[in-house]
Amino acid sequence: MEVVHLKSMVNTTLLELLPAKETPPTYLHQAMHYALMGPGKRLRPLLTLLAANVATDSHLLRMACVSELVHTASLILDDLPCMDNATMRRDRPCTHIRFSESTAILASTNLLNLAYGIIANCPNVDASTKVAVSAHLSHVIGSMGLVGGQVADLQNQPVGAKSEVEQLYHQKTGCLFEFSVVTGARLVGLDAEAIEALTRFARAFGLVFQLYDDMLDHSIFAQETGKDVQQDVAKTTLLSLYTPEELRGAFSDAQAMAREQLRRAGHEESLLAALVEQQFATFNGAAQRLGS
């Protein structure tokens, strides 16, 4: 099954999971639709589906959408005036600008609530798997994951080593990729060795992805990102710490690690590997443009 078709199935499932826009409180539900159903890559749900070898049962699609709900909720909060004070997201005004700050916060909270409800109520998934997925998501969202990453990003304290920035990148980005692929693996009963390999893959893939996001913050990409750029000018990033040669080396090393871990997980010639290679091509193209 082609990735474009999987993405369409994800979008259909997301729409089915949301309360109808006409259901009271309508303004809140409209904001949720606006934030969630805007143009997006749906990369995280795709990672779940492909880690599970594209088993497109309805329960797998629902569980795959959990990461997109969490991701969208985090973007809403990240854009708020008290956070990054952004104006554009996915090529249109941020949710707090289109609606209001209070509505945006409540929409984000409700998306997170919906995510946990989907896990709890998903049919054809055994209780132990639901508990494992819920516990993993709690860790990913919490102070050791997305929330902690956001705190560190806002504080922007000087760091003494690149490894500290890499850990921040894992909290901001890699941990939700990890949740996505590990959830797919759990749903189809992959063994502990495969799950560990996919966990290491997600960390490497998240590093490359965040390096790419750093590059997109550069002004030369202003017309292509669909969001505000130069948000990280005053922040410590790997892009600010690396020389061009080190940046190329970091890209190469992380991509090699991601490929090796996919091979260890049995995905060396899978649709998951193909999607990853497609992403790497985009990342590398951006790196070449930035260095030219």
XYZ file of C-alpha atoms in Angstrom:
292
model
C 0.000 0.000 0.000
C 1.404 3.419 -0.943
C 2.211 5.996 1.717
C -0.077 8.565 0.117
C -3.023 6.200 0.617
C -2.028 5.559 4.218
C -1.897 9.305 4.821
C -5.413 9.644 3.416
C -6.606 6.896 5.761
C -4.984 8.679 8.696
C -6.760 11.932 7.797
C -10.089 10.129 7.557
C -9.555 8.483 10.927
C -8.535 11.749 12.589
C -11.735 13.361 11.360
C -13.774 10.461 12.716
C -12.113 10.756 16.127
C -12.906 14.446 16.561
C -16.234 15.684 17.927
C -18.260 17.292 15.125
C -17.719 21.015 14.712
C -21.455 21.537 15.216
C -21.410 19.806 18.612
C -21.371 22.194 21.605
C -19.092 23.738 22.673
C -18.823 24.556 18.988
C -16.057 27.168 19.234
C -13.774 24.708 21.028
C -14.492 21.910 18.568
C -13.938 24.243 15.629
C -10.538 25.156 17.057
C -9.644 21.476 17.423
C -10.596 20.811 13.808
C -8.650 23.868 12.665
C -5.474 22.810 14.457
C -5.629 19.090 13.708
C -7.028 18.942 10.193
C -4.796 21.582 8.630
C -2.147 20.487 6.128
C 0.429 18.249 7.760
C 2.827 15.441 6.861
C 1.220 12.955 9.316
C 4.708 11.546 9.746
C 4.173 10.171 13.246
C 1.043 8.115 12.454
C 2.785 6.833 9.336
C 5.714 5.674 11.447
C 3.320 3.688 13.634
C 1.588 2.058 10.683
C 4.819 1.235 8.881
C 6.542 -0.067 12.024
C 3.611 -2.483 12.212
C 4.174 -3.444 8.560
C 1.098 -1.544 7.338
C -1.507 -3.595 9.137
C -4.336 -1.158 8.509
C -6.945 -2.577 10.851
C -9.241 0.090 12.260
C -7.776 -0.275 15.751
C -4.251 0.245 14.423
C -5.298 3.382 12.554
C -6.920 4.761 15.701
C -3.847 4.050 17.794
C -1.600 5.525 15.103
C -3.536 8.790 15.330
C -2.698 9.195 19.025
C 0.735 10.613 18.209
C -0.764 13.157 15.802
C -3.195 14.368 18.474
C -0.314 14.810 20.922
C 1.907 16.450 18.314
C -0.803 18.940 17.351
C -1.523 19.715 21.002
C 2.175 20.455 21.544
C 2.304 22.751 18.505
C -0.665 24.770 19.765
C 1.090 25.344 23.088
C 4.484 25.940 21.482
C 3.051 28.788 19.385
C 1.428 30.698 22.265
C 2.613 34.231 23.115
C 3.960 32.965 26.449
C 6.036 30.341 24.595
C 7.463 31.057 21.110
C 4.961 33.809 20.291
C 4.536 32.501 16.744
C 2.037 33.780 14.197
C 2.020 31.096 11.471
C 1.720 27.324 11.575
C 1.183 25.014 8.597
C 0.962 28.013 6.288
C -1.884 29.759 8.117
C -2.464 31.720 11.352
C -1.760 29.854 14.582
C -4.737 28.510 16.513
C -4.501 31.169 19.228
C -4.640 33.903 16.585
C -7.486 32.367 14.591
C -9.524 31.762 17.764
C -8.152 32.993 21.111
C -5.390 32.101 23.545
C -7.813 30.576 26.048
C -9.558 28.529 23.358
C -6.208 27.346 21.999
C -5.093 26.143 25.441
C -8.364 24.315 26.008
C -8.243 22.792 22.511
C -4.734 21.507 23.214
C -5.833 20.066 26.555
C -8.798 18.344 24.958
C -6.641 16.835 22.195
C -4.384 15.315 24.863
C -7.416 14.038 26.734
C -8.781 12.539 23.520
C -5.472 10.759 22.908
C -5.647 8.881 26.203
C -9.308 8.082 25.630
C -8.506 6.500 22.278
C -5.956 4.207 23.891
C -8.320 3.208 26.697
C -11.304 2.564 24.440
C -9.588 0.997 21.440
C -11.180 -2.380 20.643
C -9.161 -5.486 19.819
C -6.164 -4.343 21.871
C -5.418 -6.301 25.039
C -5.322 -4.549 28.402
C -1.592 -5.051 28.992
C -0.749 -3.377 25.675
C -3.039 -0.452 26.491
C -1.303 -0.023 29.840
C 2.148 -0.127 28.220
C 1.162 2.403 25.530
C -0.468 4.739 28.081
C 2.548 4.595 30.397
C 4.893 5.266 27.498
C 2.805 8.240 26.370
C 2.761 9.665 29.894
C 6.557 9.541 29.935
C 6.803 11.095 26.458
C 4.519 14.009 27.304
C 5.910 14.655 30.792
C 8.915 16.377 32.298
C 11.319 13.825 30.825
C 9.853 14.359 27.360
C 7.913 17.099 25.589
C 7.172 19.235 28.652
C 10.752 19.031 29.874
C 12.046 19.823 26.408
C 9.818 22.880 26.194
C 11.001 24.099 29.604
C 14.646 23.716 28.590
C 13.974 25.408 25.253
C 12.354 28.399 26.960
C 15.102 28.723 29.562
C 17.800 28.470 26.868
C 20.526 28.118 29.431
C 24.108 27.845 28.138
C 25.122 24.250 27.558
C 28.531 22.767 27.968
C 28.354 19.907 25.512
C 26.677 19.008 22.252
C 25.306 15.921 23.986
C 23.106 18.183 26.130
C 21.600 19.759 23.026
C 21.096 16.304 21.529
C 19.207 15.275 24.671
C 17.025 18.380 24.320
C 16.343 17.415 20.712
C 15.287 13.953 21.821
C 12.841 15.450 24.308
C 11.441 17.926 21.778
C 11.227 15.570 18.802
C 12.749 12.118 19.086
C 10.676 10.880 22.010
C 7.391 11.202 20.097
C 8.954 9.428 17.121
C 9.981 6.718 19.580
C 6.437 6.460 20.892
C 5.135 6.184 17.329
C 7.329 3.308 16.187
C 7.270 1.443 19.501
C 3.470 1.632 19.594
C 3.325 0.068 16.136
C 5.716 -2.661 17.272
C 3.690 -3.360 20.409
C 0.418 -3.599 18.532
C 1.716 -6.417 16.343
C 3.655 -8.178 19.096
C 7.247 -7.573 18.018
C 9.854 -8.834 20.462
C 11.953 -6.793 22.889
C 14.990 -6.815 20.597
C 13.023 -5.260 17.729
C 11.493 -2.662 20.061
C 14.936 -1.718 21.369
C 16.246 -1.322 17.823
C 13.274 0.856 16.881
C 13.881 2.945 20.011
C 17.466 3.596 18.932
C 16.273 4.302 15.394
C 13.860 6.945 16.689
C 16.587 8.734 18.620
C 18.817 8.933 15.539
C 15.945 9.897 13.248
C 14.811 12.552 15.730
C 18.279 14.073 15.783
C 18.359 14.380 11.995
C 14.813 15.726 11.951
C 15.585 18.408 14.538
C 18.754 19.434 12.716
C 16.570 19.855 9.648
C 14.105 21.929 11.673
C 16.991 24.129 12.817
C 17.909 24.699 9.193
C 14.324 25.594 8.304
C 14.509 28.353 10.910
C 17.058 30.033 8.662
C 15.707 32.953 6.642
C 16.411 31.353 3.241
C 13.548 28.932 3.904
C 11.014 31.598 4.897
C 8.728 31.035 1.908
C 8.724 27.241 2.236
C 8.108 26.359 5.858
C 4.542 27.559 6.396
C 5.567 28.840 9.831
C 7.603 31.617 11.429
C 11.344 31.504 10.866
C 14.321 32.848 12.846
C 12.599 31.833 16.078
C 15.826 30.237 17.338
C 18.279 33.040 16.611
C 19.034 33.608 20.296
C 18.942 29.927 21.227
C 21.733 27.386 21.437
C 21.237 24.803 18.706
C 23.507 22.256 17.094
C 23.429 24.423 14.000
C 25.027 27.223 16.018
C 27.568 24.869 17.617
C 28.615 22.837 14.569
C 31.019 23.836 11.844
C 29.743 22.983 8.341
C 31.983 19.915 8.351
C 30.659 18.801 11.735
C 27.089 19.325 10.561
C 27.650 17.075 7.564
C 29.303 14.507 9.824
C 26.421 14.586 12.304
C 23.917 14.141 9.489
C 25.851 11.227 8.057
C 26.403 9.498 11.403
C 22.779 9.828 12.535
C 21.444 8.582 9.214
C 23.802 5.601 9.312
C 22.661 4.806 12.842
C 18.989 5.044 11.840
C 19.511 2.720 8.886
C 21.420 0.189 10.978
C 18.733 0.094 13.660
C 16.006 -0.355 11.058
C 17.990 -3.294 9.703
C 18.226 -4.774 13.196
C 14.462 -4.389 13.577
C 13.879 -6.231 10.291
C 12.950 -3.125 8.289
C 15.904 -2.763 5.924
C 13.754 -3.127 2.781
C 10.356 -2.131 4.103
C 8.026 0.770 3.396
C 9.252 2.250 6.677
C 12.805 2.271 5.345
C 11.586 3.833 2.090
C 9.786 6.605 3.980
C 12.895 7.281 6.056
C 15.074 7.484 2.945
C 12.605 9.935 1.416
C 12.871 12.116 4.509
C 16.668 11.886 4.481
C 16.742 13.076 0.873
C 14.761 16.157 1.890
C 16.999 16.782 4.894
C 20.197 16.442 2.874
C 18.892 18.755 0.178
C 18.244 21.439 2.798
C 21.733 20.944 4.238
C 23.307 21.446 0.829
C 21.317 24.617 0.244
C 22.266 26.029 3.626
C 25.913 25.313 3.010
C 25.983 26.784 -0.503
